[in-house]
């Protein structure tokens, strides 16, 4: 399938289902993809040698653009056996790009903030580093629209990184748009997307675990553990969730430091708690292959959510807003836990498949009256990974489209 | 010191500081005595061969009484080496007493309820079973007044049992009122009191752990573990606490069963949680002999309280009312946990020594506005164990005295 002049890529956000904090100490964690909270990227061919990035959700009031001739291609040595070498992080390239990011983009007084700078750097890092194996595109414009809250621990940067990697690998001739005849090669494509997205994540996050990009690429749910490769949980059904943003400022580093101090003070207590959390993740994994009914799975998921919430809280990373969410949702017999680093951030609430929309609406309204932001979305399930569409879109209208409706504008196909 | 014709005995309630539920699975628990929540028993000599029990706090509208001649003394075989044999529980005696309890006390329509019946049985069990080694008392009247809520998990039955055992052992010539010259013998007396109180607890509770009567006898804080003897924590300072009764119906058996089911379902998760709770109790014990300042001790006590609360909650025995208490108290930077079996029942809140009374009052008022009952009391500390006084009291007025002022009516001396 030959490459059209315009295509749309989308990747989901992620939510940590189980194991936050414990994962820092080598325990197993589980993350699931957020089908309903996604980043959308419209890639368009250019012939003028410019790379343009338009991402108003980051507060950028106009597109950033860079001429190809400014990029430090001399710092890249492509070898024949690319794979090995390309995935060594190129720190020199990153440093060389830092001054270039601002060039020509700073004629108003606004400096790029840290999110804008990181997004631009990740884009330029991939643009420069991925070998251009075809010459039909000489430059491109990317427009980004995301329904994910930025910096709320829902994997917004990874879903952006996966969109970048997918779109660029397509444009530069490393992968092709999949159709039914090449399923095996699309799995390889997905692996390649995941690896390049991980590079972009390194630019943005410094020291990412790799889990967010894996979830955004492969969808479903994955288990992961420090020092070993993530595992896709094949049997994971999609469940209905509310993702609730407390909008409390979130600082993962502070929360992780809190747990470290507590563990130093009470090593034996905390180690047992971390082991218990590990066992929650492992119980969840076992559950996937246990063949129990969806109903029983749901029931156990509720129990594991409660267990995990209390255990993470015992590590001292709760917040009154998270307890408030648990209180409100439990009034409707729904089970919630904090997700991510805690101390604010987000909570997730499991919603029964047969809960009537009006009842869900009631819960959402109660939460919103408490100044929380709610998103209803399936978590996990098949076919919600990186996807693409070649529907022709008026590129002047793309960024004005309703984010929650973006999914409906095209007939999507999946890489995985 | 010869025995006066009237004396007053008092024993404290208890609160579980750490380790509830885990103790069922062989883990260590810590209990502390409630100096401010006590049972008071006024013993008075009779010469007419009647044993009379007056306990209006149990809802008894008039005194129960039994002639000595009705009691099944034939079921008791006192040996010379009493100790061993007497502390084998005499099930035959208990069964024989059951019909006797009601005899002569049922001329109105009211049947004794289970608390009243248990209190009367425990009294008669000790009266019959403890050998009367002196003949100066031929019968007695006991009046009981308790500032402890009944059946709220605060050791009301044990503090009653300790009062019974102490008063009867005195009346029947097994121990004598202590003075400064016989400290060693009073320690032996306390051991004897504790053992007989345990018998009374068996009558009331069926299968008590023995911890409640140990705390009511010895005061301070004790650690205990299934199958091994309790240990007094010598260095435990007294701390200020609020004990808060949710007044939610409390059913320890249901809560214990919940944990059992959860452990059967998720053995590895729950076992790690139980081990973590064990480590909390052990950390608390270490803390007592660590020589840290009272200030640092307080800080750590707060942390252990939070840890333990979340872990017990992860076992599924929390209740919205307990979470409400945590919410209200944490608004004042106070740390709380459920105490006892959970699912309602009581919570405890640690109060800093230097918190002004008006601030404490504010917290209490907030709690009371939520229909909770608050008691402010020191927990632990020395010299708050079984105590006695020989101040002459007008026995007709005793039961009308203000329970919270009972401590002030006499100059108290301590057995331990």
Tab-separated table of N, CA and C in Angstrom, chain B residues 107-241:
chain	number	residue	atom	x	y	z
B	107	UNK	N	-39.028	-12.717	88.952
B	107	UNK	CA	-40.444	-12.552	89.269
B	107	UNK	C	-41.123	-11.475	88.428
B	108	UNK	N	-40.370	-10.647	87.705
B	108	UNK	CA	-41.044	-9.846	86.684
B	108	UNK	C	-40.901	-10.587	85.345
B	109	UNK	N	-41.466	-10.050	84.301
B	109	UNK	CA	-41.503	-10.810	83.045
B	109	UNK	C	-40.179	-10.808	82.294
B	110	UNK	N	-39.320	-9.879	82.677
B	110	UNK	CA	-38.088	-9.724	81.895
B	110	UNK	C	-37.115	-10.877	82.086
B	111	UNK	N	-36.790	-11.485	80.970
B	111	UNK	CA	-35.674	-12.431	80.969
B	111	UNK	C	-34.382	-11.631	81.028
B	112	UNK	N	-33.345	-12.229	81.630
B	112	UNK	CA	-32.028	-11.579	81.568
B	112	UNK	C	-31.548	-11.617	80.114
B	113	UNK	N	-30.976	-10.511	79.624
B	113	UNK	CA	-30.421	-10.561	78.269
B	113	UNK	C	-29.027	-11.188	78.320
B	114	UNK	N	-28.375	-11.303	77.163
B	114	UNK	CA	-27.136	-12.098	77.154
B	114	UNK	C	-26.017	-11.432	77.947
B	115	UNK	N	-25.975	-10.102	77.958
B	115	UNK	CA	-24.935	-9.414	78.741
B	115	UNK	C	-25.177	-9.608	80.238
B	116	UNK	N	-26.448	-9.446	80.635
B	116	UNK	CA	-26.797	-9.582	82.054
B	116	UNK	C	-26.533	-10.999	82.553
B	117	UNK	N	-26.930	-11.946	81.735
B	117	UNK	CA	-26.741	-13.353	82.093
B	117	UNK	C	-25.244	-13.679	82.224
B	118	UNK	N	-24.464	-13.173	81.284
B	118	UNK	CA	-23.032	-13.450	81.314
B	118	UNK	C	-22.376	-12.831	82.552
B	119	UNK	N	-22.786	-11.603	82.888
B	119	UNK	CA	-22.196	-10.926	84.049
B	119	UNK	C	-22.521	-11.687	85.331
B	120	UNK	N	-23.790	-12.140	85.421
B	120	UNK	CA	-24.205	-12.872	86.616
B	120	UNK	C	-23.501	-14.224	86.719
B	121	UNK	N	-23.366	-14.900	85.556
B	121	UNK	CA	-22.698	-16.211	85.551
B	121	UNK	C	-21.237	-16.080	85.969
B	122	UNK	N	-20.569	-15.043	85.463
B	122	UNK	CA	-19.157	-14.858	85.799
B	122	UNK	C	-19.007	-14.633	87.302
B	123	UNK	N	-19.905	-13.839	87.860
B	123	UNK	CA	-19.886	-13.577	89.299
B	123	UNK	C	-20.054	-14.880	90.086
B	124	UNK	N	-21.104	-15.628	89.746
B	124	UNK	CA	-21.381	-16.873	90.493
B	124	UNK	C	-20.283	-17.909	90.283
B	125	UNK	N	-19.717	-17.937	89.068
B	125	UNK	CA	-18.641	-18.893	88.793
B	125	UNK	C	-17.473	-18.647	89.739
B	126	UNK	N	-17.095	-17.371	89.903
B	126	UNK	CA	-15.970	-17.077	90.801
B	126	UNK	C	-16.365	-17.278	92.267
B	127	UNK	N	-17.557	-16.824	92.628
B	127	UNK	CA	-18.013	-16.980	94.018
B	127	UNK	C	-17.958	-18.451	94.436
B	128	UNK	N	-18.409	-19.324	93.550
B	128	UNK	CA	-18.451	-20.751	93.884
B	128	UNK	C	-17.077	-21.394	93.817
B	129	UNK	N	-16.288	-20.957	92.856
B	129	UNK	CA	-15.048	-21.667	92.536
B	129	UNK	C	-13.858	-21.230	93.387
B	130	UNK	N	-13.832	-19.953	93.795
B	130	UNK	CA	-12.705	-19.504	94.625
B	130	UNK	C	-12.957	-19.967	96.052
B	131	UNK	N	-12.019	-20.719	96.594
B	131	UNK	CA	-12.178	-21.291	97.938
B	131	UNK	C	-12.267	-20.174	98.984
B	132	UNK	N	-13.232	-20.238	99.837
B	132	UNK	CA	-13.346	-19.229	100.893
B	132	UNK	C	-12.455	-19.623	102.068
B	133	UNK	N	-11.311	-18.940	102.193
B	133	UNK	CA	-10.345	-19.321	103.229
B	133	UNK	C	-10.563	-18.584	104.539
B	134	UNK	N	-11.526	-17.688	104.583
B	134	UNK	CA	-11.829	-17.039	105.869
B	134	UNK	C	-13.335	-16.935	105.983
B	135	UNK	N	-13.798	-16.766	107.211
B	135	UNK	CA	-15.240	-16.863	107.399
B	135	UNK	C	-15.855	-15.548	107.852
B	136	UNK	N	-15.041	-14.476	107.844
B	136	UNK	CA	-15.591	-13.223	108.373
B	136	UNK	C	-16.710	-12.675	107.487
B	137	UNK	N	-16.628	-12.949	106.142
B	137	UNK	CA	-17.713	-12.513	105.251
B	137	UNK	C	-18.603	-13.723	104.960
B	138	UNK	N	-19.874	-13.599	105.220
B	138	UNK	CA	-20.789	-14.665	104.816
B	138	UNK	C	-21.782	-14.064	103.825
B	139	UNK	N	-21.293	-13.952	102.586
B	139	UNK	CA	-22.074	-13.248	101.565
B	139	UNK	C	-21.547	-11.846	101.354
B	140	UNK	N	-22.051	-11.205	100.310
B	140	UNK	CA	-21.602	-9.845	100.011
B	140	UNK	C	-22.567	-9.196	99.023
B	141	UNK	N	-22.476	-7.864	98.958
B	141	UNK	CA	-23.182	-7.102	97.934
B	141	UNK	C	-22.125	-6.408	97.072
B	142	UNK	N	-22.281	-6.537	95.767
B	142	UNK	CA	-21.376	-5.801	94.870
B	142	UNK	C	-22.205	-4.846	94.034
B	143	UNK	N	-21.772	-3.603	94.008
B	143	UNK	CA	-22.402	-2.624	93.122
B	143	UNK	C	-21.385	-2.239	92.056
B	144	UNK	N	-21.826	-2.244	90.821
B	144	UNK	CA	-20.905	-1.985	89.706
B	144	UNK	C	-21.323	-0.712	88.976
B	145	UNK	N	-20.346	0.108	88.696
B	145	UNK	CA	-20.586	1.308	87.887
B	145	UNK	C	-19.447	1.417	86.887
B	146	UNK	N	-19.782	1.557	85.630
B	146	UNK	CA	-18.718	1.538	84.623
B	146	UNK	C	-18.837	2.727	83.680
B	147	UNK	N	-17.715	3.356	83.408
B	147	UNK	CA	-17.744	4.435	82.411
B	147	UNK	C	-17.379	3.904	81.026
B	148	UNK	N	-17.243	2.583	80.926
B	148	UNK	CA	-16.943	1.961	79.628
B	148	UNK	C	-18.222	1.641	78.872
B	149	UNK	N	-18.263	1.956	77.569
B	149	UNK	CA	-19.416	1.469	76.801
B	149	UNK	C	-19.358	-0.061	76.757
B	150	UNK	N	-20.514	-0.685	76.899
B	150	UNK	CA	-20.582	-2.155	76.954
B	150	UNK	C	-20.563	-2.725	75.536
B	151	UNK	N	-19.718	-3.700	75.308
B	151	UNK	CA	-19.743	-4.397	74.012
B	151	UNK	C	-19.225	-3.545	72.865
B	152	UNK	N	-18.371	-2.579	73.169
B	152	UNK	CA	-17.834	-1.725	72.112
B	152	UNK	C	-16.387	-2.091	71.788
B	153	UNK	N	-15.907	-3.208	72.336
B	153	UNK	CA	-14.540	-3.640	72.057
B	153	UNK	C	-13.512	-2.937	72.921
B	154	UNK	N	-13.959	-2.312	74.007
B	154	UNK	CA	-13.020	-1.593	74.875
B	154	UNK	C	-12.760	-2.337	76.184
B	155	UNK	N	-13.013	-3.630	76.181
B	155	UNK	CA	-12.623	-4.451	77.331
B	155	UNK	C	-13.508	-4.257	78.551
B	156	UNK	N	-14.775	-3.889	78.335
B	156	UNK	CA	-15.648	-3.692	79.501
B	156	UNK	C	-15.789	-4.970	80.310
B	157	UNK	N	-15.899	-6.113	79.626
B	157	UNK	CA	-16.103	-7.358	80.381
B	157	UNK	C	-14.856	-7.733	81.163
B	158	UNK	N	-13.685	-7.483	80.587
B	158	UNK	CA	-12.455	-7.821	81.307
B	158	UNK	C	-12.262	-6.915	82.512
B	159	UNK	N	-12.610	-5.655	82.363
B	159	UNK	CA	-12.398	-4.766	83.499
B	159	UNK	C	-13.380	-5.132	84.613
B	160	UNK	N	-14.567	-5.577	84.242
B	160	UNK	CA	-15.525	-6.107	85.223
B	160	UNK	C	-14.975	-7.389	85.858
B	161	UNK	N	-14.437	-8.264	85.028
B	161	UNK	CA	-13.906	-9.540	85.545
B	161	UNK	C	-12.759	-9.315	86.520
B	162	UNK	N	-11.917	-8.338	86.212
B	162	UNK	CA	-10.782	-8.060	87.098
B	162	UNK	C	-11.286	-7.505	88.435
B	163	UNK	N	-12.305	-6.653	88.370
B	163	UNK	CA	-12.892	-6.141	89.620
B	163	UNK	C	-13.462	-7.280	90.465
B	164	UNK	N	-14.204	-8.170	89.788
B	164	UNK	CA	-14.764	-9.336	90.484
B	164	UNK	C	-13.682	-10.164	91.152
B	165	UNK	N	-12.667	-10.534	90.360
B	165	UNK	CA	-11.614	-11.408	90.862
B	165	UNK	C	-10.890	-10.760	92.033
B	166	UNK	N	-10.584	-9.485	91.905
B	166	UNK	CA	-9.849	-8.792	92.967
B	166	UNK	C	-10.658	-8.756	94.260
B	167	UNK	N	-11.914	-8.322	94.125
B	167	UNK	CA	-12.751	-8.197	95.325
B	167	UNK	C	-12.986	-9.536	95.999
B	168	UNK	N	-13.202	-10.586	95.215
B	168	UNK	CA	-13.475	-11.904	95.798
B	168	UNK	C	-12.222	-12.521	96.410
B	169	UNK	N	-11.094	-12.349	95.739
B	169	UNK	CA	-9.847	-12.889	96.302
B	169	UNK	C	-9.516	-12.213	97.625
B	170	UNK	N	-9.861	-10.933	97.730
B	170	UNK	CA	-9.678	-10.215	98.998
B	170	UNK	C	-10.641	-10.764	100.046
B	171	UNK	N	-11.909	-10.846	99.683
B	171	UNK	CA	-12.944	-11.269	100.639
B	171	UNK	C	-12.696	-12.688	101.141
B	172	UNK	N	-12.177	-13.560	100.247
B	172	UNK	CA	-12.000	-14.970	100.610
B	172	UNK	C	-10.592	-15.270	101.136
B	173	UNK	N	-9.820	-14.206	101.382
B	173	UNK	CA	-8.553	-14.384	102.096
B	173	UNK	C	-7.385	-14.879	101.270
B	174	UNK	N	-7.410	-14.737	99.942
B	174	UNK	CA	-6.285	-15.203	99.117
B	174	UNK	C	-5.214	-14.145	98.938
B	175	UNK	N	-5.645	-12.891	98.958
B	175	UNK	CA	-4.679	-11.797	98.820
B	175	UNK	C	-5.038	-10.773	99.878
B	176	UNK	N	-4.099	-9.879	100.129
B	176	UNK	CA	-4.439	-8.821	101.079
B	176	UNK	C	-4.204	-7.476	100.427
B	177	UNK	N	-4.831	-6.481	101.029
B	177	UNK	CA	-4.652	-5.142	100.459
B	177	UNK	C	-3.172	-4.782	100.567
B	178	UNK	N	-2.593	-4.292	99.505
B	178	UNK	CA	-1.159	-4.027	99.504
B	178	UNK	C	-0.836	-2.734	100.253
B	179	UNK	N	0.331	-2.692	100.854
B	179	UNK	CA	0.872	-1.410	101.290
B	179	UNK	C	2.327	-1.369	100.823
B	180	UNK	N	3.034	-0.320	101.177
B	180	UNK	CA	4.386	-0.177	100.610
B	180	UNK	C	5.327	-1.335	100.954
B	181	UNK	N	5.042	-2.032	102.076
B	181	UNK	CA	6.002	-3.035	102.550
B	181	UNK	C	5.930	-4.353	101.774
B	182	UNK	N	4.853	-4.559	100.998
B	182	UNK	CA	4.732	-5.899	100.389
B	182	UNK	C	4.574	-5.856	98.865
B	183	UNK	N	5.472	-5.127	98.235
B	183	UNK	CA	5.355	-4.977	96.776
B	183	UNK	C	5.456	-6.290	96.022
B	184	UNK	N	6.366	-7.169	96.501
B	184	UNK	CA	6.541	-8.434	95.802
B	184	UNK	C	5.258	-9.254	95.855
B	185	UNK	N	4.676	-9.286	97.078
B	185	UNK	CA	3.466	-10.111	97.203
B	185	UNK	C	2.308	-9.522	96.405
B	186	UNK	N	2.291	-8.183	96.233
B	186	UNK	CA	1.202	-7.634	95.428
B	186	UNK	C	1.355	-8.007	93.961
B	187	UNK	N	2.626	-8.194	93.537
B	187	UNK	CA	2.811	-8.639	92.154
B	187	UNK	C	2.247	-10.055	92.007
B	188	UNK	N	2.520	-10.892	93.029
B	188	UNK	CA	1.924	-12.235	93.007
B	188	UNK	C	0.404	-12.150	93.064
B	189	UNK	N	-0.091	-11.202	93.878
B	189	UNK	CA	-1.540	-11.010	93.955
B	189	UNK	C	-2.096	-10.666	92.584
B	190	UNK	N	-1.402	-9.767	91.902
B	190	UNK	CA	-1.881	-9.344	90.586
B	190	UNK	C	-1.914	-10.525	89.629
B	191	UNK	N	-0.898	-11.397	89.701
B	191	UNK	CA	-0.893	-12.581	88.840
B	191	UNK	C	-2.121	-13.451	89.117
B	192	UNK	N	-2.423	-13.584	90.420
B	192	UNK	CA	-3.567	-14.403	90.809
B	192	UNK	C	-4.876	-13.755	90.340
B	193	UNK	N	-4.964	-12.454	90.515
B	193	UNK	CA	-6.150	-11.704	90.035
B	193	UNK	C	-6.340	-11.957	88.544
B	194	UNK	N	-5.209	-11.826	87.807
B	194	UNK	CA	-5.261	-11.968	86.348
B	194	UNK	C	-5.766	-13.348	85.940
B	195	UNK	N	-5.308	-14.385	86.681
B	195	UNK	CA	-5.713	-15.739	86.321
B	195	UNK	C	-7.195	-15.980	86.588
B	196	UNK	N	-7.669	-15.470	87.712
B	196	UNK	CA	-9.099	-15.642	88.007
B	196	UNK	C	-9.974	-14.781	87.091
B	197	UNK	N	-9.475	-13.607	86.776
B	197	UNK	CA	-10.230	-12.754	85.856
B	197	UNK	C	-10.366	-13.445	84.500
B	198	UNK	N	-9.319	-14.177	84.125
B	198	UNK	CA	-9.355	-14.905	82.850
B	198	UNK	C	-10.456	-15.963	82.869
B	199	UNK	N	-10.644	-16.615	84.054
B	199	UNK	CA	-11.734	-17.591	84.185
B	199	UNK	C	-13.090	-16.912	83.966
B	200	UNK	N	-13.252	-15.739	84.585
B	200	UNK	CA	-14.516	-15.007	84.440
B	200	UNK	C	-14.715	-14.609	82.974
B	201	UNK	N	-13.625	-14.194	82.322
B	201	UNK	CA	-13.692	-13.833	80.900
B	201	UNK	C	-14.123	-15.028	80.049
B	202	UNK	N	-13.634	-16.232	80.441
B	202	UNK	CA	-14.047	-17.432	79.698
B	202	UNK	C	-15.549	-17.647	79.811
B	203	UNK	N	-16.085	-17.358	81.003
B	203	UNK	CA	-17.529	-17.492	81.187
B	203	UNK	C	-18.259	-16.513	80.261
B	204	UNK	N	-17.728	-15.291	80.207
B	204	UNK	CA	-18.429	-14.237	79.448
B	204	UNK	C	-18.197	-14.355	77.945
B	205	UNK	N	-16.933	-14.577	77.569
B	205	UNK	CA	-16.552	-14.481	76.152
B	205	UNK	C	-16.463	-15.821	75.422
B	206	UNK	N	-16.385	-16.903	76.185
B	206	UNK	CA	-16.225	-18.195	75.532
B	206	UNK	C	-14.767	-18.522	75.279
B	207	UNK	N	-14.142	-17.765	74.398
B	207	UNK	CA	-12.757	-18.078	74.042
B	207	UNK	C	-11.904	-16.805	73.980
B	208	UNK	N	-11.721	-16.166	75.134
B	208	UNK	CA	-10.990	-14.892	75.137
B	208	UNK	C	-9.502	-15.119	74.927
B	209	UNK	N	-8.802	-14.064	74.465
B	209	UNK	CA	-7.357	-14.197	74.245
B	209	UNK	C	-6.580	-14.050	75.543
B	210	UNK	N	-7.199	-13.454	76.555
B	210	UNK	CA	-6.497	-13.233	77.811
B	210	UNK	C	-5.820	-11.882	77.866
B	211	UNK	N	-5.842	-11.187	76.741
B	211	UNK	CA	-5.136	-9.916	76.695
B	211	UNK	C	-5.905	-8.828	77.438
B	212	UNK	N	-7.220	-8.850	77.336
B	212	UNK	CA	-8.007	-7.786	77.969
B	212	UNK	C	-7.832	-7.819	79.488
B	213	UNK	N	-7.921	-9.026	80.084
B	213	UNK	CA	-7.775	-9.089	81.529
B	213	UNK	C	-6.346	-8.764	81.967
B	214	UNK	N	-5.359	-9.118	81.127
B	214	UNK	CA	-3.970	-8.779	81.469
B	214	UNK	C	-3.789	-7.263	81.507
B	215	UNK	N	-4.367	-6.587	80.522
B	215	UNK	CA	-4.247	-5.124	80.496
B	215	UNK	C	-4.991	-4.498	81.669
B	216	UNK	N	-6.200	-5.010	81.963
B	216	UNK	CA	-6.983	-4.443	83.065
B	216	UNK	C	-6.285	-4.686	84.400
B	217	UNK	N	-5.532	-5.789	84.500
B	217	UNK	CA	-4.836	-6.087	85.753
B	217	UNK	C	-3.535	-5.308	85.882
B	218	UNK	N	-2.733	-5.356	84.815
B	218	UNK	CA	-1.371	-4.815	84.929
B	218	UNK	C	-1.252	-3.386	84.407
B	219	UNK	N	-2.232	-2.920	83.624
B	219	UNK	CA	-2.158	-1.572	83.064
B	219	UNK	C	-1.073	-1.464	82.013
B	220	UNK	N	-0.686	-0.248	81.693
B	220	UNK	CA	0.373	-0.020	80.717
B	220	UNK	C	0.006	-0.548	79.356
B	221	UNK	N	0.992	-1.136	78.699
B	221	UNK	CA	0.723	-1.757	77.403
B	221	UNK	C	1.316	-3.151	77.428
B	222	UNK	N	0.682	-4.060	76.764
B	222	UNK	CA	1.194	-5.421	76.698
B	222	UNK	C	1.206	-5.864	75.232
B	223	UNK	N	2.193	-6.710	74.938
B	223	UNK	CA	2.193	-7.339	73.620
B	223	UNK	C	1.751	-8.775	73.808
B	224	UNK	N	1.082	-9.319	72.819
B	224	UNK	CA	0.666	-10.714	72.942
B	224	UNK	C	0.559	-11.364	71.582
B	225	UNK	N	0.542	-12.664	71.651
B	225	UNK	CA	0.655	-13.499	70.471
B	225	UNK	C	0.011	-14.814	70.838
B	226	UNK	N	-0.708	-15.387	69.907
B	226	UNK	CA	-1.378	-16.658	70.175
B	226	UNK	C	-0.380	-17.690	70.713
B	227	UNK	N	-0.767	-18.385	71.757
B	227	UNK	CA	0.058	-19.491	72.223
B	227	UNK	C	1.245	-19.083	73.066
B	228	UNK	N	1.497	-17.769	73.202
B	228	UNK	CA	2.574	-17.408	74.131
B	228	UNK	C	2.032	-16.384	75.121
B	229	UNK	N	2.741	-16.238	76.229
B	229	UNK	CA	2.261	-15.395	77.307
B	229	UNK	C	2.406	-13.927	76.907
B	230	UNK	N	1.502	-13.087	77.380
B	230	UNK	CA	1.624	-11.651	77.107
B	230	UNK	C	2.871	-11.087	77.782
B	231	UNK	N	3.403	-10.025	77.246
B	231	UNK	CA	4.585	-9.385	77.815
B	231	UNK	C	4.251	-7.941	78.137
B	232	UNK	N	4.513	-7.531	79.379
B	232	UNK	CA	4.284	-6.128	79.708
B	232	UNK	C	5.374	-5.286	79.075
B	233	UNK	N	4.981	-4.226	78.414
B	233	UNK	CA	5.964	-3.323	77.820
B	233	UNK	C	6.314	-2.281	78.872
B	234	UNK	N	7.418	-2.547	79.564
B	234	UNK	CA	7.745	-1.762	80.761
B	234	UNK	C	7.895	-0.274	80.459
B	235	UNK	N	8.526	0.023	79.346
B	235	UNK	CA	8.881	1.428	79.128
B	235	UNK	C	7.778	2.282	78.517
B	236	UNK	N	6.603	1.721	78.370
B	236	UNK	CA	5.577	2.456	77.618
B	236	UNK	C	5.048	3.660	78.393
B	237	UNK	N	5.315	4.820	77.858
B	237	UNK	CA	4.818	6.055	78.447
B	237	UNK	C	3.326	6.167	78.201
B	238	UNK	N	2.714	6.998	78.970
B	238	UNK	CA	1.307	7.268	78.761
B	238	UNK	C	1.147	8.290	77.645
B	239	UNK	N	0.207	8.033	76.719
B	239	UNK	CA	-0.110	8.999	75.671
B	239	UNK	C	-1.573	9.382	75.772
B	240	UNK	N	-1.838	10.578	75.294
B	240	UNK	CA	-3.193	11.096	75.312
B	240	UNK	C	-3.936	10.588	74.079
B	241	UNK	N	-5.120	10.078	74.272
B	241	UNK	CA	-5.895	9.568	73.145
B	241	UNK	C	-7.348	10.033	73.225
